[in-house]
Coordinates of C-alpha atoms in Angstrom, one line a residue:
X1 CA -1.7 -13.3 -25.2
X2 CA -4.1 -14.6 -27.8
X3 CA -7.6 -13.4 -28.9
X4 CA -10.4 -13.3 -25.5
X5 CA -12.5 -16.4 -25.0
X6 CA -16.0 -16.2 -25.3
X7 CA -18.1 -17.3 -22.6
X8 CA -20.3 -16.8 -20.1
X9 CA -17.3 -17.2 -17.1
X10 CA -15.0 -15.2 -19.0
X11 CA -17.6 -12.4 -19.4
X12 CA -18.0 -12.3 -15.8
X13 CA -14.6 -13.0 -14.5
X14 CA -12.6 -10.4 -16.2
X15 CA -15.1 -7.3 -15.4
X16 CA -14.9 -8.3 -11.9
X17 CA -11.0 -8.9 -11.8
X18 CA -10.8 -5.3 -13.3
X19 CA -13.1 -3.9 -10.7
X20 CA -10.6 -5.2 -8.2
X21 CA -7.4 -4.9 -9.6
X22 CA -8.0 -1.3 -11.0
X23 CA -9.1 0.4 -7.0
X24 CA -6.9 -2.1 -5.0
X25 CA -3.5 -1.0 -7.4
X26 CA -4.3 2.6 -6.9
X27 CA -4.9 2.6 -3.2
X28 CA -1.3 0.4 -2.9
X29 CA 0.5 2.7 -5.0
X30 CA -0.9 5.9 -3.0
X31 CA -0.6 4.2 0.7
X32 CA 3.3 3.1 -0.4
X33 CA 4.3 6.6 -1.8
X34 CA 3.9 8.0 0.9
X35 CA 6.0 6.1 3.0
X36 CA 4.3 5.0 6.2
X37 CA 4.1 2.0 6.2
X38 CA 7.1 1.3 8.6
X39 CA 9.2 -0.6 5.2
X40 CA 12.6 0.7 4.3
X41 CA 13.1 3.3 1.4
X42 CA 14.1 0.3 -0.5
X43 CA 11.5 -2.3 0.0
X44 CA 8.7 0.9 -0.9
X45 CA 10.4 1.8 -4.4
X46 CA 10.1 -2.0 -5.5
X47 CA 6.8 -2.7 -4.0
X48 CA 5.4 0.9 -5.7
X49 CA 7.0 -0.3 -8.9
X50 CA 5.3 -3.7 -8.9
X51 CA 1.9 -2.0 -8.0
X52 CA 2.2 0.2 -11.1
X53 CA 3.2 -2.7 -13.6
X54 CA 0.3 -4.3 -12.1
X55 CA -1.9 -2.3 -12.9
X56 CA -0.5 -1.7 -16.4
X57 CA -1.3 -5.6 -16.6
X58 CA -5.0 -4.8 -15.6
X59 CA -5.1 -2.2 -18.2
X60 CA -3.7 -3.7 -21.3
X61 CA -4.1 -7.8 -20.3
X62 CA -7.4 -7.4 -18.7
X63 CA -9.2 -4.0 -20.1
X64 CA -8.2 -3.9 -23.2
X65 CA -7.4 -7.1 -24.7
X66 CA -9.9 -9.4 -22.5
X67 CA -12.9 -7.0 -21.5
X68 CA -12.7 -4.9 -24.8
X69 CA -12.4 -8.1 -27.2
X70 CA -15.3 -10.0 -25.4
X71 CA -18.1 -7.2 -25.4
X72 CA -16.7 -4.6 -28.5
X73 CA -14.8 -6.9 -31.0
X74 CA -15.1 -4.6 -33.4
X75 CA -14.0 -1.2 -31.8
X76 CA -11.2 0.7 -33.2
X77 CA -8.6 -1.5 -30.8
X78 CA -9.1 -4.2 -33.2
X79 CA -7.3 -2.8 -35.8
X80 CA -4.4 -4.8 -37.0
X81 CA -1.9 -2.1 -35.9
X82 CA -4.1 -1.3 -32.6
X83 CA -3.8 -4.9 -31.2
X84 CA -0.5 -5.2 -32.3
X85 CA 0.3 -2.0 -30.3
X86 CA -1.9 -3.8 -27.0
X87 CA 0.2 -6.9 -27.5
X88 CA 3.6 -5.4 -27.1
X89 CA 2.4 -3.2 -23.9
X90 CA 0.7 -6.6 -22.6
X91 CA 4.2 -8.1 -22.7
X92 CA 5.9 -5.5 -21.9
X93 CA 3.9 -4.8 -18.7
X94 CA 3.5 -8.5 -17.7
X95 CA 7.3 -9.1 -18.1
X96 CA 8.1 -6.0 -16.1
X97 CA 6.0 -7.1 -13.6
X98 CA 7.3 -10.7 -13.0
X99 CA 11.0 -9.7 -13.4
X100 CA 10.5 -6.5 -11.0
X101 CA 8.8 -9.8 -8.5
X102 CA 11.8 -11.6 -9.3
X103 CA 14.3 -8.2 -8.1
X104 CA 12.4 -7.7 -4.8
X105 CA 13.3 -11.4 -3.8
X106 CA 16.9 -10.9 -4.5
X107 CA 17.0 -8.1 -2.4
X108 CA 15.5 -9.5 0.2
X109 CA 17.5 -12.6 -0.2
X110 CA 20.5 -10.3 -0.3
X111 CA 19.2 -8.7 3.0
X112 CA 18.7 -12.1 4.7
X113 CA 21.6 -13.7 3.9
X114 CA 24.2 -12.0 2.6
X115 CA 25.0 -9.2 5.5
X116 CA 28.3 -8.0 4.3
X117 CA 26.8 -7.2 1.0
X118 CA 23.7 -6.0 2.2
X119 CA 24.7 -2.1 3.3
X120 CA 25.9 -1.5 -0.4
X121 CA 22.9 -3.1 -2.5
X122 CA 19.7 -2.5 -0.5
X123 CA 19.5 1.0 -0.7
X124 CA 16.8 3.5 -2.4
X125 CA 19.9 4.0 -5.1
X126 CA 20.4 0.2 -5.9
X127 CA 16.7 -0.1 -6.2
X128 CA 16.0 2.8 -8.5
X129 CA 18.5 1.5 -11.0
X130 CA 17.5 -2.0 -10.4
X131 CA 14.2 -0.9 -11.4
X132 CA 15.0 1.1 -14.4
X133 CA 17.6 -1.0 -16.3
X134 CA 14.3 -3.9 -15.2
X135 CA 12.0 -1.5 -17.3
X136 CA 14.2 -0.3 -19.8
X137 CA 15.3 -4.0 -20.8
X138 CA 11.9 -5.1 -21.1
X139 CA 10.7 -2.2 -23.1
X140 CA 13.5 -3.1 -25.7
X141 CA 12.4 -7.0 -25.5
X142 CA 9.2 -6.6 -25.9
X143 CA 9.9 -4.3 -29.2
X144 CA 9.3 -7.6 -31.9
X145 CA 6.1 -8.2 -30.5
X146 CA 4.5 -5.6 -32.3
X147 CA 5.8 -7.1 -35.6
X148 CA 4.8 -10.1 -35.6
X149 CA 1.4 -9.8 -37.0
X150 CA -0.4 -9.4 -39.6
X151 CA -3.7 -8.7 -40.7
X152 CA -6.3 -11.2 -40.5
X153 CA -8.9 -9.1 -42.9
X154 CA -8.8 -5.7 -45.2
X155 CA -11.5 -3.6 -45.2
X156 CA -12.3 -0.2 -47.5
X157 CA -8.2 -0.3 -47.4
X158 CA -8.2 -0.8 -43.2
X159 CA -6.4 -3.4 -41.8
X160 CA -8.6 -5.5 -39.5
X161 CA -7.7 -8.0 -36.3
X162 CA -4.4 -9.9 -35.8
X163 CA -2.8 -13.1 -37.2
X164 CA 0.5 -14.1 -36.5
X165 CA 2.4 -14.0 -39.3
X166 CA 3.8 -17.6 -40.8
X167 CA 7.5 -16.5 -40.4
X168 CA 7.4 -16.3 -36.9
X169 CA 7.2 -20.3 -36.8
X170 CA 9.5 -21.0 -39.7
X171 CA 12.0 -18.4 -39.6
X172 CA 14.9 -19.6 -37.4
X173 CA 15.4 -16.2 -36.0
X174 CA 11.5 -15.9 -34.7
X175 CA 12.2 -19.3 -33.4
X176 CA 14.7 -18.2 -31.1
X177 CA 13.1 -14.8 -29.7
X178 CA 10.0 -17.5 -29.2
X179 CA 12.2 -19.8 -27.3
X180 CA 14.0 -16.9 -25.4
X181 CA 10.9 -15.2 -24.5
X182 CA 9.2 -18.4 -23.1
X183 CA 12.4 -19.3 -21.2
X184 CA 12.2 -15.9 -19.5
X185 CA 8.7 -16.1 -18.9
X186 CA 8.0 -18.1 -16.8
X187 CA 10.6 -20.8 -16.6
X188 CA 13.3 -18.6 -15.5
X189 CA 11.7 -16.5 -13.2
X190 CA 10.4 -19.2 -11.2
X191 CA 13.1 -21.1 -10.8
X192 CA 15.0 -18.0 -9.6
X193 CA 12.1 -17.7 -6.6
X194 CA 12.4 -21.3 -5.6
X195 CA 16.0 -21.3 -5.4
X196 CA 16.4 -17.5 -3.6
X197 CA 14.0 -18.5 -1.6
X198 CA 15.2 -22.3 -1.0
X199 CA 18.4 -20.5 -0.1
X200 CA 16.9 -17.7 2.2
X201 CA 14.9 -20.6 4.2
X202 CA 18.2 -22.4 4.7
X203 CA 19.7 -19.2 6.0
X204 CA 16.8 -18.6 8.6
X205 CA 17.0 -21.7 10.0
X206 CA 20.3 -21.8 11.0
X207 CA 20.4 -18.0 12.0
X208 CA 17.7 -18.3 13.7
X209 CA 19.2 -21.8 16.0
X210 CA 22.0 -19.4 16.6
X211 CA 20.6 -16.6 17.6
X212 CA 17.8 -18.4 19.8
X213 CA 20.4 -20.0 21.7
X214 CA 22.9 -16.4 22.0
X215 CA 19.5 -14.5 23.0
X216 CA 18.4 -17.0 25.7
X217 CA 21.9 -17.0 27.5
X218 CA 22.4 -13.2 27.4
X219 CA 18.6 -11.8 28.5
X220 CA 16.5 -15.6 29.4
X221 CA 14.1 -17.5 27.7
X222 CA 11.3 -15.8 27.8
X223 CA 12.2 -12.0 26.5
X224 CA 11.2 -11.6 23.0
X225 CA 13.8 -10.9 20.4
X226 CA 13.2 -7.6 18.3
X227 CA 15.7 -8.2 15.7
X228 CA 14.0 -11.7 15.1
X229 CA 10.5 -9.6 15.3
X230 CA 11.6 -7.1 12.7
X231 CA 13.0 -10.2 10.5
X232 CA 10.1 -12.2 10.6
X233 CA 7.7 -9.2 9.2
X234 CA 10.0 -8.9 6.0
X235 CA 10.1 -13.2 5.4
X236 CA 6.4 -12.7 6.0
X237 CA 6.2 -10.1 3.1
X238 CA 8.6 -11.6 1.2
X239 CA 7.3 -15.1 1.2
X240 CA 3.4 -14.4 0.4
X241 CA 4.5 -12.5 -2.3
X242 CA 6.9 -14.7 -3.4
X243 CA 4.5 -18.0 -3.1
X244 CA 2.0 -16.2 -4.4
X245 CA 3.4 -15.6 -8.1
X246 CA 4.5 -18.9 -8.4
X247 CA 1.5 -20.6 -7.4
X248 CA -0.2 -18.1 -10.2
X249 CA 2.1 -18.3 -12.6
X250 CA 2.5 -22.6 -12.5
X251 CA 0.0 -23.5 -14.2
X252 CA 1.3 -21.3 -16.9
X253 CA 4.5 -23.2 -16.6
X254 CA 2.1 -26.4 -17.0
X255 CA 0.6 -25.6 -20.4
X256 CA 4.2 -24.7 -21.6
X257 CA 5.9 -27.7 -20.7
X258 CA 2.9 -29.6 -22.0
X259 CA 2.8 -28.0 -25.4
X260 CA 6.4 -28.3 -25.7
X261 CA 7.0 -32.1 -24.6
X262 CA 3.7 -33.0 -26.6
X263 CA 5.1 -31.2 -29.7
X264 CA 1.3 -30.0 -29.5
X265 CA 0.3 -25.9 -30.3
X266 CA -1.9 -23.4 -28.2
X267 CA -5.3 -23.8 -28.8
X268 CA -7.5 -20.5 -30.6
X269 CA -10.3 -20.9 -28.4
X270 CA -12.4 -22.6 -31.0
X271 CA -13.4 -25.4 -29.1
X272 CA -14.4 -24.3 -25.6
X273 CA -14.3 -28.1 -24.6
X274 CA -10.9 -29.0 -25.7
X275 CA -8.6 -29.9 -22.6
X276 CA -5.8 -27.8 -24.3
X277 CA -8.0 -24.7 -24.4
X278 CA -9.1 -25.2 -20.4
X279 CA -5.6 -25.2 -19.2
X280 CA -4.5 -23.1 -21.1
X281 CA -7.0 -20.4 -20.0
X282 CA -7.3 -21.4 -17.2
X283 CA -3.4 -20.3 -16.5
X284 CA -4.0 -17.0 -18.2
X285 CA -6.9 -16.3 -15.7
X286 CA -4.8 -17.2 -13.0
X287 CA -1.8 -15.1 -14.5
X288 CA -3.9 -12.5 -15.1
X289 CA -4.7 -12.9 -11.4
X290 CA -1.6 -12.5 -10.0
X291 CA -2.1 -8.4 -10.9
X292 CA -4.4 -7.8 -7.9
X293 CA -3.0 -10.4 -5.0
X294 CA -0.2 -7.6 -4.2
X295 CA -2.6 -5.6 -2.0
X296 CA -4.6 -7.9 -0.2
X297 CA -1.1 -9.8 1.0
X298 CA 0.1 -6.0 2.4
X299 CA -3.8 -5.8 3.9
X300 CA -3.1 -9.6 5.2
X301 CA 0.6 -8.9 6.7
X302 CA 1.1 -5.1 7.2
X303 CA -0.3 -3.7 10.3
X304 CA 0.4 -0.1 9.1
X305 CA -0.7 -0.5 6.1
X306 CA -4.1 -1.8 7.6
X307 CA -3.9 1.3 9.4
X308 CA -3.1 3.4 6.6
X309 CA -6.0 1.7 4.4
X310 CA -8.4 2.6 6.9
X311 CA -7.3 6.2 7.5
X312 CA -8.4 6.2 3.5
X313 CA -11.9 5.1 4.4
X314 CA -12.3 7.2 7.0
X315 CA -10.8 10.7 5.0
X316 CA -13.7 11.4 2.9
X317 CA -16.4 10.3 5.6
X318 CA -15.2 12.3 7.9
X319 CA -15.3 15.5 5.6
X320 CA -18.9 14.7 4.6
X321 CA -19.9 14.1 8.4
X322 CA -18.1 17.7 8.9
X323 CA -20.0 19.0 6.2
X324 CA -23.3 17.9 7.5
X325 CA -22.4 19.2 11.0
X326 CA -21.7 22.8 9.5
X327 CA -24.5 22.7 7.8
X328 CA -26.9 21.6 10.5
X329 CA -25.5 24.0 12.6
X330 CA -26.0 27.1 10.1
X331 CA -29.4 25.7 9.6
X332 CA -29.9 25.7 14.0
X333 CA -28.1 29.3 14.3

């Protein structure tokens, strides 16, 4: 995550993705924890966890690398060993959040299509471990980030802003977390989601044949199937959030594969005009993005979770109408 942009459109975007992300993460973590949204134990434990690394990604990625760098550069954060703090929890919050995306679709992909396996692995237990060692691993990973700087000025014997130090692209051993790190994120990940969910169409297709033709023999043509009901709600899920991150996250793919087949570098944001600088923020923005798109898809495809949003709204108006009533009636009486 390099320095913020300047810019009039980055000024503007990043407040208003925080104003977003920050209300809509909190109001999907609350209506998921309490577990009425008609989704199995399972399915709520990874979709609360990727709400809450979500909105660790808002925090660190958008509050306080993008919003605090663009309107106070010179606050205490850009210290040499505040930012280097903020870029190992960006990572660490970023990657936990794409590899938690990529544990959900193998569960579901497990649930779809692999039925004998299913009863053992997509339970609240499975999920809970998956989840930690997800965390833990990426905690660990994300560890060299924070040493890879150094600072860019001294001043009255304080160490000011972030420059990556020269090892980290001569040293063989930087080289290699570099390359491992990019490999993991994104290339990895997404070609994970395109073949789990490659596979998991495959399966559908052909269950679904089967089971259109068994269903119409045993109870007629035109009686709807619930178990094909109940299945097409979790694809549904599973699929939006699914294409979702990888239309967010290609772009950043994009600039990789770029930079690395045009033996070119990422550009510092020095020349707002520079095609390399464009796409390359342009895929952060979208990245960055990908923190808030969570909620609206449960809004979009979860009728109980509509329901559940709503009951929200409604809480605190209807204790402020009550309120009023009370106290119209004490002033009547």
């Amino acid at each position: 995550m390099h320095a913020p942009p300047s810019g009039l459109v980055y000024a503007i975007y990043y407040p208003v993705l925080a104003a977003i992300a920050v209300p809509a993460n909190l109001v999907a973590i609350v209506i998921l924890s309490r577990g009425r949204c008609g989704l199995s134990k399972c399915i709520t434990w990874y979709l609360v966890s990727m709400a809450v690394t979500d909105f660790l990604v808002v925090i660190t990625g958008v509050i306080l690398n993008r919003i605090i760098g663009i309107y106070f550069p010179f606050s205490v954060l850009s210290t040499t060993v505040a930012c280097s703090l903020s870029n190992a929890l960006i990572f660490a919050s970023r990657d936990s959040s794409v590899w938690l995306t990529v544990a959900f679709t193998f569960d579901r992909f497990v649930a779809i299509c692999c039925q004998n396996l299913k009863a053992k692995y997509c339970t609240e237990k499975t999920a809970a471990v998956v989840i930690g060692t997800v965390c833990a691993l990426i905690s660990i990973k994300s560890v060299p980030w924070y040493f890879i700087h150094e600072p860019k000025y001294i001043i009255d014997n304080i160490p000011w802003y972030c420059n990556i130090k020269l090892s980290f692209y001569t040293s063989p051993a930087w080289r290699i977390f570099g390359w491992f790190d990019r490999i993991s994120i994104p290339c990895l990940p997404l070609l994970l989601m395109l073949l789990l969910n490659a596979l998991t169409v495959r399966h559908i297709l052909v269950a679904s044949r089967v089971r259109r033709r068994i269903w119409a023999k045993s109870n007629g043509e035109n009686q709807s199937d619930p178990e094909m009901e109940s299945r097409r709600k979790s694809i549904v899920l599973l699929f939006t959030i699914s294409g979702s991150f990888i239309l967010l996250w290609t772009p950043n793919l994009i600039n990789f594969l770029y930079v690395t087949i045009s033996n070119g570098y990422y550009s510092t944001g020095s020349n707002l005009n520079d095609p390399k600088f464009i796409l390359q923020e342009s895929a952060n923005m979208l990245q960055l993005l990908s923190c808030c798109t969570n909620t609206c898809i449960y809004v979009g495809t979860q009728s109980k979770f509509r329901d559940e949003l709503k009951n929200m709204i409604k809480y605190p108006l209807n204790i402020i109408i009550n309120q009023l009533n009370k106290d119209q009636n004490k002033s009547q009486s």
